[in-house]
Amino acid sequence: MKRIKSKEPYFMLAPSFLLLCIFLVYPLLSSFLYAFQSYKLTAPNDIAFNGINNFKAVFQDSNFGLILKNSFIWVVLTVAGQFILGFILALALRRPFPGRNFYQAIVFLPWAISSFVVGLTFRWLLNAEYGPVNDLLLKLGIIENKIYFLSDPKLALYTVILTMTWYGIPFFAIMLLAAMQSIPEDLYEAADIDGAGIWSKFWHITFSYIKQTIILTLLLRTIWVFASADLIYIMTAGGPANSSSILSSYMFMKAYSTLDYGQASAIGLFFMALLILFCYLFMKATKFEKAGNF
């Protein structure tokens, strides 16, 4: 009986470990194998090992530089916009005021909506032919000609970034507000007695207490935004001419439009290496282990 009890943790962990192997380890190993094979669903009889040819084809693709640049702009602007606006929202909601719960429910609503619905809604709103945004701007006299938000190569990426920013603000607001509400009020009262100003209280109390949450949410959100391709696929499908395509959407297109699983897997491995490198550098730069020690 004692021997069985000692193995109880292994029995408890076995189901989750099995699911992890099925849904994570197996696809990961398969992707690794596909990346070094000529694996096209349009040529099922020609599947064979081809060394690093898939990586060469991806890196020599004339669009690859543009896609890397788009990925950088996408992640930096989206995460920065979501974080700044989410932080301001959390600060505004920290203090009680009449109707706060109602207002809180409204501003957090986007987080509960499917990204598919968000993408379809904004695609309709911003459509140049029948979208209400262009119609409203024309009637108010703000613009003279229609703006092609989703079909202009100079605007398409930034239009999706604005949509993604709006969609992700509640994530930062919820996480940062929860962290702010855990700060003891005694600290602010003591700071008031000592004559501390608003900036001093914000930096030495608020920011110090929620620093670990800020670092963790920035890390998680950067990974999610970098890997997110659904809004881009729904709103622009990466177009026009790859002007709004990023690494994750490009990988998706390779797999499901050209059916070239070999090159899609090569992009996936490159993608994973970039994320691992980013996580390592981010944790080192922010000194995550020491964050929150004050």
Short mmCIF file of N, CA and C in Angstrom, two decimals, residues 41-110:
data_model
loop_
_atom_site.label_atom_id
_atom_site.label_comp_id
_atom_site.label_asym_id
_atom_site.label_seq_id
_atom_site.Cartn_x
_atom_site.Cartn_y
_atom_site.Cartn_z
N LEU A 41 1.49 18.37 -50.30
CA LEU A 41 0.30 17.52 -50.44
C LEU A 41 -0.13 17.40 -51.90
N THR A 42 0.36 18.33 -52.74
CA THR A 42 0.04 18.25 -54.17
C THR A 42 0.92 17.21 -54.89
N ALA A 43 1.98 16.76 -54.20
CA ALA A 43 2.85 15.73 -54.79
C ALA A 43 3.13 14.64 -53.76
N PRO A 44 2.12 13.87 -53.40
CA PRO A 44 2.29 12.89 -52.31
C PRO A 44 3.27 11.77 -52.63
N ASN A 45 3.57 11.56 -53.92
CA ASN A 45 4.52 10.48 -54.27
C ASN A 45 5.96 10.96 -54.29
N ASP A 46 6.18 12.25 -54.09
CA ASP A 46 7.55 12.79 -54.15
C ASP A 46 8.06 13.22 -52.79
N ILE A 47 7.52 12.69 -51.73
CA ILE A 47 7.97 13.06 -50.38
C ILE A 47 9.31 12.38 -50.10
N ALA A 48 10.32 13.21 -49.82
CA ALA A 48 11.67 12.66 -49.58
C ALA A 48 12.50 13.66 -48.81
N PHE A 49 13.57 13.17 -48.19
CA PHE A 49 14.49 14.03 -47.45
C PHE A 49 15.21 14.97 -48.42
N ASN A 50 15.23 16.26 -48.13
CA ASN A 50 15.90 17.22 -49.03
C ASN A 50 16.86 18.15 -48.28
N GLY A 51 17.32 17.73 -47.12
CA GLY A 51 18.31 18.52 -46.37
C GLY A 51 17.75 19.86 -45.91
N ILE A 52 18.51 20.92 -46.19
CA ILE A 52 18.08 22.25 -45.73
C ILE A 52 17.48 23.08 -46.88
N ASN A 53 17.02 22.40 -47.92
CA ASN A 53 16.47 23.12 -49.08
C ASN A 53 15.25 23.96 -48.72
N ASN A 54 14.44 23.46 -47.79
CA ASN A 54 13.25 24.24 -47.39
C ASN A 54 13.66 25.56 -46.73
N PHE A 55 14.69 25.51 -45.90
CA PHE A 55 15.17 26.74 -45.23
C PHE A 55 15.75 27.70 -46.27
N LYS A 56 16.50 27.15 -47.24
CA LYS A 56 17.07 28.00 -48.30
C LYS A 56 15.96 28.69 -49.08
N ALA A 57 14.92 27.91 -49.43
CA ALA A 57 13.81 28.48 -50.21
C ALA A 57 13.10 29.59 -49.44
N VAL A 58 12.93 29.38 -48.13
CA VAL A 58 12.24 30.39 -47.31
C VAL A 58 13.07 31.65 -47.20
N PHE A 59 14.37 31.51 -46.88
CA PHE A 59 15.23 32.68 -46.69
C PHE A 59 15.50 33.43 -48.01
N GLN A 60 15.43 32.69 -49.14
CA GLN A 60 15.67 33.35 -50.44
C GLN A 60 14.38 33.89 -51.06
N ASP A 61 13.27 33.68 -50.39
CA ASP A 61 11.99 34.21 -50.87
C ASP A 61 12.06 35.75 -50.87
N SER A 62 11.69 36.35 -51.98
CA SER A 62 11.79 37.82 -52.10
C SER A 62 10.89 38.55 -51.10
N ASN A 63 9.88 37.87 -50.58
CA ASN A 63 8.96 38.51 -49.62
C ASN A 63 9.41 38.35 -48.17
N PHE A 64 10.44 37.52 -47.95
CA PHE A 64 10.78 37.17 -46.56
C PHE A 64 11.25 38.39 -45.75
N GLY A 65 12.03 39.27 -46.37
CA GLY A 65 12.49 40.48 -45.67
C GLY A 65 11.32 41.35 -45.25
N LEU A 66 10.36 41.53 -46.18
CA LEU A 66 9.17 42.34 -45.87
C LEU A 66 8.37 41.70 -44.73
N ILE A 67 8.26 40.38 -44.75
CA ILE A 67 7.47 39.68 -43.72
C ILE A 67 8.14 39.80 -42.35
N LEU A 68 9.46 39.72 -42.31
CA LEU A 68 10.17 39.91 -41.03
C LEU A 68 9.97 41.34 -40.50
N LYS A 69 10.06 42.30 -41.42
CA LYS A 69 9.86 43.71 -41.02
C LYS A 69 8.43 43.91 -40.51
N ASN A 70 7.47 43.35 -41.23
CA ASN A 70 6.07 43.45 -40.79
C ASN A 70 5.86 42.81 -39.42
N SER A 71 6.52 41.68 -39.20
CA SER A 71 6.37 40.96 -37.91
C SER A 71 6.88 41.83 -36.77
N PHE A 72 8.01 42.51 -37.00
CA PHE A 72 8.59 43.38 -35.96
C PHE A 72 7.64 44.55 -35.67
N ILE A 73 7.16 45.21 -36.74
CA ILE A 73 6.24 46.34 -36.56
C ILE A 73 4.96 45.88 -35.86
N TRP A 74 4.45 44.75 -36.29
CA TRP A 74 3.21 44.18 -35.73
C TRP A 74 3.33 43.96 -34.23
N VAL A 75 4.40 43.32 -33.80
CA VAL A 75 4.57 42.98 -32.38
C VAL A 75 4.81 44.25 -31.55
N VAL A 76 5.73 45.10 -32.00
CA VAL A 76 6.10 46.28 -31.20
C VAL A 76 4.91 47.24 -31.04
N LEU A 77 4.27 47.60 -32.16
CA LEU A 77 3.17 48.57 -32.07
C LEU A 77 1.96 47.99 -31.34
N THR A 78 1.65 46.74 -31.61
CA THR A 78 0.47 46.13 -30.99
C THR A 78 0.65 46.00 -29.47
N VAL A 79 1.76 45.42 -29.06
CA VAL A 79 1.98 45.21 -27.61
C VAL A 79 2.13 46.55 -26.89
N ALA A 80 2.85 47.49 -27.52
CA ALA A 80 3.01 48.81 -26.88
C ALA A 80 1.66 49.51 -26.74
N GLY A 81 0.85 49.48 -27.79
CA GLY A 81 -0.47 50.13 -27.73
C GLY A 81 -1.37 49.48 -26.69
N GLN A 82 -1.39 48.16 -26.67
CA GLN A 82 -2.24 47.44 -25.70
C GLN A 82 -1.78 47.72 -24.27
N PHE A 83 -0.46 47.73 -24.07
CA PHE A 83 0.07 47.92 -22.71
C PHE A 83 -0.22 49.33 -22.20
N ILE A 84 0.09 50.34 -23.02
CA ILE A 84 -0.10 51.73 -22.57
C ILE A 84 -1.58 52.02 -22.28
N LEU A 85 -2.44 51.64 -23.22
CA LEU A 85 -3.87 51.92 -23.03
C LEU A 85 -4.45 51.05 -21.90
N GLY A 86 -3.98 49.81 -21.79
CA GLY A 86 -4.45 48.93 -20.71
C GLY A 86 -4.02 49.45 -19.34
N PHE A 87 -2.79 49.99 -19.29
CA PHE A 87 -2.27 50.55 -18.02
C PHE A 87 -3.11 51.76 -17.61
N ILE A 88 -3.37 52.65 -18.56
CA ILE A 88 -4.18 53.85 -18.27
C ILE A 88 -5.58 53.43 -17.80
N LEU A 89 -6.13 52.42 -18.47
CA LEU A 89 -7.47 51.95 -18.10
C LEU A 89 -7.47 51.36 -16.68
N ALA A 90 -6.44 50.60 -16.36
CA ALA A 90 -6.35 50.01 -15.02
C ALA A 90 -6.22 51.09 -13.95
N LEU A 91 -5.42 52.13 -14.23
CA LEU A 91 -5.28 53.24 -13.27
C LEU A 91 -6.61 53.96 -13.08
N ALA A 92 -7.35 54.14 -14.19
CA ALA A 92 -8.64 54.84 -14.10
C ALA A 92 -9.68 54.04 -13.31
N LEU A 93 -9.59 52.71 -13.42
CA LEU A 93 -10.59 51.85 -12.76
C LEU A 93 -10.20 51.46 -11.34
N ARG A 94 -9.00 51.85 -10.92
CA ARG A 94 -8.53 51.42 -9.60
C ARG A 94 -9.34 52.05 -8.47
N ARG A 95 -9.65 53.32 -8.62
CA ARG A 95 -10.42 54.02 -7.58
C ARG A 95 -11.92 53.84 -7.81
N PRO A 96 -12.71 53.63 -6.77
CA PRO A 96 -14.15 53.47 -6.96
C PRO A 96 -14.83 54.77 -7.38
N PHE A 97 -15.81 54.66 -8.26
CA PHE A 97 -16.62 55.82 -8.68
C PHE A 97 -17.99 55.28 -9.09
N PRO A 98 -19.01 56.14 -9.11
CA PRO A 98 -20.37 55.65 -9.44
C PRO A 98 -20.40 55.02 -10.84
N GLY A 99 -20.98 53.81 -10.91
CA GLY A 99 -21.10 53.12 -12.20
C GLY A 99 -19.84 52.42 -12.64
N ARG A 100 -18.87 52.26 -11.72
CA ARG A 100 -17.61 51.64 -12.11
C ARG A 100 -17.79 50.22 -12.63
N ASN A 101 -18.64 49.43 -11.97
CA ASN A 101 -18.83 48.04 -12.38
C ASN A 101 -19.40 47.94 -13.79
N PHE A 102 -20.37 48.82 -14.09
CA PHE A 102 -20.96 48.81 -15.42
C PHE A 102 -19.92 49.20 -16.47
N TYR A 103 -19.18 50.29 -16.18
CA TYR A 103 -18.16 50.75 -17.11
C TYR A 103 -17.09 49.68 -17.30
N GLN A 104 -16.72 49.01 -16.22
CA GLN A 104 -15.72 47.95 -16.26
C GLN A 104 -16.18 46.80 -17.16
N ALA A 105 -17.45 46.44 -17.04
CA ALA A 105 -18.00 45.34 -17.85
C ALA A 105 -17.97 45.71 -19.34
N ILE A 106 -18.24 46.98 -19.65
CA ILE A 106 -18.25 47.41 -21.06
C ILE A 106 -16.86 47.39 -21.66
N VAL A 107 -15.89 47.95 -20.93
CA VAL A 107 -14.55 48.06 -21.51
C VAL A 107 -13.84 46.70 -21.55
N PHE A 108 -14.26 45.76 -20.71
CA PHE A 108 -13.65 44.43 -20.74
C PHE A 108 -14.33 43.50 -21.74
N LEU A 109 -15.43 43.97 -22.33
CA LEU A 109 -16.22 43.11 -23.22
C LEU A 109 -15.44 42.55 -24.42
N PRO A 110 -14.57 43.36 -25.09
CA PRO A 110 -13.86 42.81 -26.26
C PRO A 110 -13.11 41.52 -25.98
#
